[in-house]
Structures are given as C-alpha cells and as structure tokens.
C-alpha cells in the first residue's frame, strides 16, 4: 500500500512540480540582494512599530482590565494576535531577507508558516466576533444587552480553538507549509491544488472557513449597522443626554472596529488573490518579483491597529468627559 501511495504521489508530482521541487535549493532567494535588503529594512520598521504599538495597547488595557467592555476585550485579543505575528514571525523573515536566503530549513519553514497562519486566522476571527458584537449592540438591543464580559471570554476560547484547528490541519497530512516562490519566507502550500483533488479540497476549505465566511459576516454586520444608524439617528436625538452619550460611545467602538477590519482586509486581500491564482491559475504564472509585494503588504497589517486606536482615542476621551459633565449637570439639576 505504501508503494502504491508513493507511486501515486510521484505521478502527481510529475504532472505538476511546485516551485520548491523544481530547483535544488528551495530556500535560495530569487530576488536581487538589493531587493532583499530593502525588504528586510521594511519589515524591521514594520516589526518595531507593530511590537511597540500593540505592546502599548496591551499595557494600557491591563491597567483598566476590570472595566473593559466585551468589544474592548476583543480588540485587546486582536492586539495579542498582532503582537504574536511581530514577535514570533517577523524575526525569521527579517534575518532571511538580510541573509539573502531562508536560514531555518524545513522545520523553521513549517513553524513560521504555522505561526503566521495561526495568528492571522486568530486576527480575522476576532474581527468577525467584534463585528457580530457591534451588530447585536446596534441592531438588536434585546440581544445585545445581555452580552457580558464572560461571554467575551468564552468567545476568546472559541477563537483560539478555531485558529489552532485550522493552523494545525496541514500537519495531519491534509496540507502542508512551503516556501514562497521568492524563497525567503514560508506560507501555506497553495500549490497543492495543482497536484491533486485532495489538495484542491484543502485549499478551498482554508479559503472558505478562514477568509470568505469571516469576511462575509463582517461585511453583512457593518452594512446592517450603517443602515440601522441612518434610520435611528433622529430617534436618538429625542433621548436624554445619558442615552445620547452611551450611543456615541457605542458608535465610536463601531467606527474603530470598522477601520480595523477595513485595514486588515485591504492588507490581506491582494495576498489572497495572488494565492488563489497560484493555486488554481496557470502554474507559476505569477512573476516572482510581483508575488513578494502582496506578501510584504500583508505583513504590515499588524501595524495599523495601534494607529487606529490612537487616532480614535482622543475622541473617546472627549466623549467620556462629555458624559461625565452631563452626569454632573444632571445631579445638580436634581
């Protein structure tokens, strides 16, 4: 049986051999040394800014951890995922770009691919949970009011289990992790779809459960929120100051979540398009010099979120101070 399996694998590889089997050294850089150095500096800057920014968000959130709302707990989890990408993954690729080849062999390649996919999937599913929380809070108040902190922690456990499952599936023999075409980074083996039906099922499952379905939920949630806000703005204007301030805070949280999701999807969609084309398009039809650009753009996604937090933070402070003034004036009038 093992002989038949090996013959089957050999025949499938003869039909199409991925880039990492076509040449003797799959980890040698296919870019110029100058391009590798530029990419290395770029990732170094991205990694430093991401580590400092997300570390700051986690540190500041830890000071008021008992007062965090469910949506804020989710955004802290998002910062943890982004910090994980920066600390666990980026040093491998930075060193490899500067050395003009992947320096950590197949074991390091599989670890790097797993870590990148694990934290990336965790980020997207976290944003999906945030969008659902915003949808329930804004569009279905009867359901949204019972979403408490312990529900957020249950949701976190589900998110980490989901990301762990899909990131570990390739190690069960269903899929694999492999070097990128330019040689100095690793990712999911999208090229398995060129070799067999099982590879196509694996790639399609990853695309549906880890990209298309979460993205569809996010888009649905925020479209419904926008429609709801347009229809309810006049109604909120008739409420007292406390309800108006509470509504403003909820909308600020929603704007933060929308900006975070938009930044993540803008960074990752080009990479997803190139990956799908590599999996189901003409073999090796994506130029190597072109394939590195979406990869570098996707690696910058972890840097955006702290910037979004800081931009909106001043407005949060204004809302909170406004809310306190309103409460004080309400007490005086009473």
CSV table of C-alpha atoms in Angstrom, one decimal:
chain,number,residue,atom,x,y,z
A,1,UNK,CA,0.0,0.0,0.0
A,2,UNK,CA,2.8,2.4,0.8
A,3,UNK,CA,4.5,1.6,-2.5
A,4,UNK,CA,1.2,2.4,-4.3
A,5,UNK,CA,0.9,5.6,-2.4
A,6,UNK,CA,4.4,6.7,-3.2
A,7,UNK,CA,3.8,5.8,-6.9
A,8,UNK,CA,0.6,7.9,-6.9
A,9,UNK,CA,2.5,10.9,-5.3
A,10,UNK,CA,5.3,10.5,-7.8
A,11,UNK,CA,2.9,10.5,-10.7
A,12,UNK,CA,1.0,13.5,-9.4
A,13,UNK,CA,4.3,15.4,-8.9
A,14,UNK,CA,5.3,14.5,-12.5
A,15,UNK,CA,2.1,16.2,-13.7
A,16,UNK,CA,3.0,19.4,-11.9
A,17,UNK,CA,6.0,20.0,-9.7
A,18,UNK,CA,5.7,23.1,-7.5
A,19,UNK,CA,8.5,25.7,-7.5
A,20,UNK,CA,10.2,24.3,-4.4
A,21,UNK,CA,10.6,20.9,-6.1
A,22,UNK,CA,11.8,22.3,-9.5
A,23,UNK,CA,15.2,23.5,-8.2
A,24,UNK,CA,17.8,22.1,-5.9
A,25,UNK,CA,17.6,24.8,-3.2
A,26,UNK,CA,14.1,25.9,-2.4
A,27,UNK,CA,15.3,28.4,0.2
A,28,UNK,CA,17.7,30.4,-2.0
A,29,UNK,CA,16.4,33.9,-2.6
A,30,UNK,CA,15.0,34.5,-6.1
A,31,UNK,CA,15.3,38.3,-5.7
A,32,UNK,CA,18.3,40.5,-6.1
A,33,UNK,CA,20.4,41.2,-3.0
A,34,UNK,CA,19.4,44.9,-3.1
A,35,UNK,CA,15.7,43.9,-3.1
A,36,UNK,CA,16.2,41.6,-0.2
A,37,UNK,CA,17.9,44.3,1.9
A,38,UNK,CA,15.1,46.8,1.1
A,39,UNK,CA,12.5,44.2,2.2
A,40,UNK,CA,14.5,43.4,5.3
A,41,UNK,CA,14.6,47.1,6.4
A,42,UNK,CA,10.9,47.5,5.6
A,43,UNK,CA,10.0,44.5,7.7
A,44,UNK,CA,12.3,45.7,10.5
A,45,UNK,CA,10.5,49.1,10.7
A,46,UNK,CA,7.1,47.3,10.5
A,47,UNK,CA,8.1,44.9,13.2
A,48,UNK,CA,9.3,47.6,15.6
A,49,UNK,CA,6.3,49.8,15.2
A,50,UNK,CA,3.9,46.8,15.5
A,51,UNK,CA,5.6,45.5,18.6
A,52,UNK,CA,5.7,48.9,20.3
A,53,UNK,CA,2.2,49.8,19.3
A,54,UNK,CA,0.5,46.6,20.2
A,55,UNK,CA,2.5,46.2,23.4
A,56,UNK,CA,1.4,49.7,24.4
A,57,UNK,CA,-2.3,48.8,23.7
A,58,UNK,CA,-2.0,45.7,25.8
A,59,UNK,CA,-0.2,47.5,28.6
A,60,UNK,CA,-2.7,50.4,28.8
A,61,UNK,CA,-5.6,47.9,28.6
A,62,UNK,CA,-4.2,45.9,31.5
A,63,UNK,CA,-4.4,49.0,33.7
A,64,UNK,CA,-8.2,49.0,33.3
A,65,UNK,CA,-8.8,45.4,32.7
A,66,UNK,CA,-11.7,45.2,35.1
A,67,UNK,CA,-13.5,48.0,33.2
A,68,UNK,CA,-13.1,46.7,29.7
A,69,UNK,CA,-16.2,46.2,27.6
A,70,UNK,CA,-16.7,43.0,25.7
A,71,UNK,CA,-15.8,44.7,22.4
A,72,UNK,CA,-12.7,46.2,24.0
A,73,UNK,CA,-11.7,42.7,25.3
A,74,UNK,CA,-11.9,41.5,21.7
A,75,UNK,CA,-9.7,44.4,20.5
A,76,UNK,CA,-7.1,43.5,23.1
A,77,UNK,CA,-7.1,40.0,21.8
A,78,UNK,CA,-6.5,41.4,18.4
A,79,UNK,CA,-3.5,43.3,19.7
A,80,UNK,CA,-2.2,40.0,21.2
A,81,UNK,CA,-2.5,38.3,17.8
A,82,UNK,CA,-0.7,41.2,16.1
A,83,UNK,CA,2.0,41.2,18.7
A,84,UNK,CA,2.4,37.4,18.2
A,85,UNK,CA,2.9,37.9,14.5
A,86,UNK,CA,5.5,40.6,15.1
A,87,UNK,CA,7.4,38.8,17.8
A,88,UNK,CA,7.2,35.1,16.7
A,89,UNK,CA,7.2,35.5,12.9
A,90,UNK,CA,8.9,38.7,11.7
A,91,UNK,CA,12.4,38.0,13.1
A,92,UNK,CA,12.6,34.8,10.9
A,93,UNK,CA,11.8,36.6,7.7
A,94,UNK,CA,13.9,39.7,8.5
A,95,UNK,CA,17.0,37.6,9.1
A,96,UNK,CA,16.4,35.6,6.0
A,97,UNK,CA,16.0,38.7,3.8
A,98,UNK,CA,19.2,40.2,5.1
A,99,UNK,CA,21.0,36.8,4.6
A,100,UNK,CA,19.6,36.5,1.0
A,101,UNK,CA,18.1,33.1,1.7
A,102,UNK,CA,15.8,31.3,4.2
A,103,UNK,CA,18.1,30.4,7.1
A,104,UNK,CA,15.9,28.0,9.2
A,105,UNK,CA,15.4,24.9,7.0
A,106,UNK,CA,12.1,22.9,6.6
A,107,UNK,CA,11.4,22.8,10.3
A,108,UNK,CA,11.7,26.6,10.6
A,109,UNK,CA,9.6,27.0,7.5
A,110,UNK,CA,6.8,24.9,8.8
A,111,UNK,CA,6.9,26.7,12.2
A,112,UNK,CA,6.9,30.1,10.5
A,113,UNK,CA,4.1,29.1,8.3
A,114,UNK,CA,2.1,27.7,11.2
A,115,UNK,CA,2.6,30.8,13.4
A,116,UNK,CA,1.7,33.3,10.6
A,117,UNK,CA,-1.4,31.4,9.7
A,118,UNK,CA,-2.4,30.8,13.4
A,119,UNK,CA,-2.1,34.5,14.4
A,120,UNK,CA,-3.5,35.7,11.1
A,121,UNK,CA,-6.6,33.5,11.4
A,122,UNK,CA,-7.0,34.5,15.0
A,123,UNK,CA,-7.0,38.2,14.0
A,124,UNK,CA,-9.6,37.7,11.3
A,125,UNK,CA,-11.9,35.6,13.5
A,126,UNK,CA,-11.5,38.1,16.3
A,127,UNK,CA,-12.6,40.9,14.0
A,128,UNK,CA,-15.6,38.7,12.9
A,129,UNK,CA,-16.6,38.3,16.6
A,130,UNK,CA,-16.2,42.1,17.1
A,131,UNK,CA,-18.4,42.8,14.1
A,132,UNK,CA,-21.1,40.4,15.4
A,133,UNK,CA,-20.9,42.1,18.8
A,134,UNK,CA,-21.4,45.5,17.2
A,135,UNK,CA,-24.2,44.2,15.0
A,136,UNK,CA,-26.1,42.9,18.1
A,137,UNK,CA,-25.4,46.0,20.2
A,138,UNK,CA,-26.6,48.4,17.4
A,139,UNK,CA,-29.3,46.5,15.5
A,140,UNK,CA,-30.7,44.1,18.1
A,141,UNK,CA,-30.7,45.7,21.5
A,142,UNK,CA,-32.8,42.9,23.1
A,143,UNK,CA,-29.9,40.5,22.4
A,144,UNK,CA,-27.0,42.9,22.7
A,145,UNK,CA,-27.8,44.0,26.2
A,146,UNK,CA,-27.0,40.5,27.7
A,147,UNK,CA,-23.6,40.3,26.1
A,148,UNK,CA,-21.4,40.5,29.1
A,149,UNK,CA,-17.7,40.1,29.9
A,150,UNK,CA,-17.9,36.3,30.5
A,151,UNK,CA,-19.4,35.9,27.1
A,152,UNK,CA,-16.4,37.7,25.6
A,153,UNK,CA,-14.0,35.2,27.3
A,154,UNK,CA,-16.0,32.3,26.1
A,155,UNK,CA,-15.8,33.8,22.6
A,156,UNK,CA,-12.0,34.1,23.0
A,157,UNK,CA,-11.7,30.4,23.8
A,158,UNK,CA,-13.6,29.6,20.7
A,159,UNK,CA,-11.4,31.9,18.6
A,160,UNK,CA,-8.2,30.4,19.8
A,161,UNK,CA,-9.5,26.8,19.3
A,162,UNK,CA,-10.7,27.7,15.8
A,163,UNK,CA,-7.3,29.2,14.8
A,164,UNK,CA,-5.4,26.3,16.3
A,165,UNK,CA,-7.5,23.7,14.4
A,166,UNK,CA,-7.1,25.3,11.0
A,167,UNK,CA,-3.4,26.1,11.5
A,168,UNK,CA,-2.7,22.5,12.6
A,169,UNK,CA,-4.7,20.7,9.9
A,170,UNK,CA,-1.7,20.8,7.5
A,171,UNK,CA,0.4,18.8,9.9
A,172,UNK,CA,-2.2,16.0,9.8
A,173,UNK,CA,-1.2,15.2,6.2
A,174,UNK,CA,-4.1,17.1,4.6
A,175,UNK,CA,-2.0,20.0,3.6
A,176,UNK,CA,1.4,21.5,4.1
A,177,UNK,CA,3.5,24.6,4.6
A,178,UNK,CA,6.1,25.5,1.9
A,179,UNK,CA,8.5,28.3,0.9
A,180,UNK,CA,7.2,31.3,-1.0
A,181,UNK,CA,8.3,31.5,-4.7
A,182,UNK,CA,10.9,34.2,-3.8
A,183,UNK,CA,12.5,31.8,-1.3
A,184,UNK,CA,12.9,33.9,1.9
A,185,UNK,CA,9.5,33.3,3.6
A,186,UNK,CA,7.0,30.5,4.1
A,187,UNK,CA,3.3,30.1,3.9
A,188,UNK,CA,0.5,27.5,3.3
A,189,UNK,CA,1.3,25.2,0.4
A,190,UNK,CA,-1.3,26.7,-2.1
A,191,UNK,CA,0.4,24.8,-4.9
A,192,UNK,CA,-1.1,21.5,-3.7
A,193,UNK,CA,-4.2,22.5,-5.6
A,194,UNK,CA,-2.2,22.0,-8.8
A,195,UNK,CA,-1.3,18.4,-7.9
A,196,UNK,CA,-4.4,16.6,-6.7
A,197,UNK,CA,-8.1,16.8,-5.9
A,198,UNK,CA,-7.3,16.4,-2.2
A,199,UNK,CA,-5.1,19.5,-2.5
A,200,UNK,CA,-7.9,21.4,-4.1
A,201,UNK,CA,-10.3,20.4,-1.3
A,202,UNK,CA,-7.7,21.5,1.3
A,203,UNK,CA,-7.1,24.9,-0.3
A,204,UNK,CA,-10.9,25.6,-0.9
A,205,UNK,CA,-11.6,24.7,2.8
A,206,UNK,CA,-9.0,27.1,4.0
A,207,UNK,CA,-10.3,29.8,1.7
A,208,UNK,CA,-13.9,29.3,2.7
A,209,UNK,CA,-13.6,28.9,6.5
A,210,UNK,CA,-10.6,31.2,7.1
A,211,UNK,CA,-11.3,34.0,4.6
A,212,UNK,CA,-14.6,34.1,2.7
A,213,UNK,CA,-17.0,33.2,5.5
A,214,UNK,CA,-15.5,35.6,8.1
A,215,UNK,CA,-15.3,38.4,5.5
A,216,UNK,CA,-18.9,37.8,4.5
A,217,UNK,CA,-20.0,38.0,8.2
A,218,UNK,CA,-18.0,41.2,8.7
A,219,UNK,CA,-19.4,42.9,5.6
A,220,UNK,CA,-23.0,41.8,6.5
A,221,UNK,CA,-22.7,43.1,10.0
A,222,UNK,CA,-21.4,46.6,9.1
A,223,UNK,CA,-23.8,47.0,6.2
A,224,UNK,CA,-26.7,46.3,8.6
A,225,UNK,CA,-25.2,48.7,11.1
A,226,UNK,CA,-24.9,51.5,8.6
A,227,UNK,CA,-28.5,51.1,7.5
A,228,UNK,CA,-29.6,51.0,11.1
A,229,UNK,CA,-27.7,54.1,12.1
A,230,UNK,CA,-29.2,56.1,9.2
A,231,UNK,CA,-32.7,55.1,10.3
A,232,UNK,CA,-32.2,55.7,14.0
A,233,UNK,CA,-30.2,58.9,14.2
A,234,UNK,CA,-33.4,61.0,14.5
A,235,UNK,CA,-34.8,58.8,17.2
A,236,UNK,CA,-31.7,59.0,19.4
A,237,UNK,CA,-31.8,62.8,19.2
A,238,UNK,CA,-35.0,62.8,21.3
A,239,UNK,CA,-33.5,60.8,24.2
A,240,UNK,CA,-31.8,62.3,27.2
A,241,UNK,CA,-28.1,63.2,27.4
A,242,UNK,CA,-27.0,59.9,29.1
A,243,UNK,CA,-28.6,57.8,26.4
A,244,UNK,CA,-27.1,60.0,23.7
A,245,UNK,CA,-23.6,59.7,25.2
A,246,UNK,CA,-24.0,56.0,25.5
A,247,UNK,CA,-25.0,55.8,21.9
A,248,UNK,CA,-22.0,57.9,20.9
A,249,UNK,CA,-19.6,55.6,22.7
A,250,UNK,CA,-21.1,52.6,21.0
A,251,UNK,CA,-20.7,54.2,17.6
A,252,UNK,CA,-17.1,55.1,18.4
A,253,UNK,CA,-16.4,51.5,19.2
A,254,UNK,CA,-18.1,50.5,16.0
A,255,UNK,CA,-16.0,53.0,13.9
A,256,UNK,CA,-12.8,51.6,15.4
A,257,UNK,CA,-13.9,48.1,14.6
A,258,UNK,CA,-14.8,49.1,11.0
A,259,UNK,CA,-11.5,50.8,10.4
A,260,UNK,CA,-9.6,47.8,11.9
A,261,UNK,CA,-11.5,45.4,9.6
A,262,UNK,CA,-11.0,47.6,6.6
A,263,UNK,CA,-7.3,47.9,7.2
A,264,UNK,CA,-6.9,44.1,7.7
A,265,UNK,CA,-8.8,43.2,4.5
A,266,UNK,CA,-7.0,45.8,2.4
A,267,UNK,CA,-3.7,44.4,3.5
A,268,UNK,CA,-4.6,40.7,3.1
A,269,UNK,CA,-6.9,40.6,0.0
A,270,UNK,CA,-4.1,41.2,-2.5
A,271,UNK,CA,-2.2,38.3,-1.0
A,272,UNK,CA,-5.3,36.1,-1.0
A,273,UNK,CA,-5.9,36.9,-4.7
A,274,UNK,CA,-2.3,36.0,-5.6
A,275,UNK,CA,-2.5,32.8,-3.6
A,276,UNK,CA,-5.8,31.8,-5.2
A,277,UNK,CA,-4.3,32.4,-8.6
A,278,UNK,CA,-1.2,30.4,-7.7
A,279,UNK,CA,-3.5,27.6,-6.6
A,280,UNK,CA,-6.0,27.4,-9.5
A,281,UNK,CA,-4.5,29.5,-12.3
A,282,UNK,CA,-1.7,28.6,-14.7
A,283,UNK,CA,1.2,27.1,-12.8
A,284,UNK,CA,4.0,29.6,-12.0
A,285,UNK,CA,2.2,32.3,-13.9
A,286,UNK,CA,2.7,34.9,-11.1
A,287,UNK,CA,6.1,36.6,-11.6
A,288,UNK,CA,8.3,36.2,-8.5
A,289,UNK,CA,9.0,39.9,-8.3
A,290,UNK,CA,5.3,40.6,-8.2
A,291,UNK,CA,4.5,37.9,-5.7
A,292,UNK,CA,6.7,39.5,-3.0
A,293,UNK,CA,4.7,42.8,-2.9
A,294,UNK,CA,1.3,41.3,-1.6
A,295,UNK,CA,3.3,39.3,0.9
A,296,UNK,CA,5.0,42.4,2.3
A,297,UNK,CA,1.7,44.3,2.3
A,298,UNK,CA,0.0,41.6,4.3
A,299,UNK,CA,2.9,41.6,6.9
A,300,UNK,CA,2.2,45.2,7.5
A,301,UNK,CA,-1.4,44.6,8.8
A,302,UNK,CA,-0.3,44.2,12.4
A,303,UNK,CA,1.0,47.8,12.4
A,304,UNK,CA,-2.3,49.5,11.5
A,305,UNK,CA,-4.4,48.7,14.6
A,306,UNK,CA,-2.5,50.7,17.2
A,307,UNK,CA,-2.5,53.7,14.9
A,308,UNK,CA,-6.3,53.4,14.6
A,309,UNK,CA,-6.6,53.1,18.4
A,310,UNK,CA,-4.6,56.3,19.0
A,311,UNK,CA,-6.4,58.3,16.3
A,312,UNK,CA,-9.8,57.5,17.9
A,313,UNK,CA,-8.6,57.6,21.5
A,314,UNK,CA,-8.8,61.4,21.7
A,315,UNK,CA,-12.4,61.3,20.6
A,316,UNK,CA,-13.2,58.6,23.2
A,317,UNK,CA,-11.7,60.9,25.8
A,318,UNK,CA,-13.9,63.8,24.6
A,319,UNK,CA,-17.0,61.5,24.8
A,320,UNK,CA,-16.2,60.3,28.2
A,321,UNK,CA,-15.5,63.8,29.6
A,322,UNK,CA,-18.8,64.9,27.9
A,323,UNK,CA,-20.6,62.1,29.6
A,324,UNK,CA,-19.2,63.0,33.0
A,325,UNK,CA,-20.2,66.6,32.5
A,326,UNK,CA,-23.7,65.6,31.6
A,327,UNK,CA,-23.9,63.4,34.7
A,328,UNK,CA,-22.7,66.2,36.9
A,329,UNK,CA,-25.2,68.7,35.5
A,330,UNK,CA,-27.9,66.1,35.9
A,331,UNK,CA,-27.1,65.7,39.6
A,332,UNK,CA,-27.1,69.5,40.1
A,333,UNK,CA,-30.4,69.9,38.4
A,334,UNK,CA,-31.9,67.2,40.6
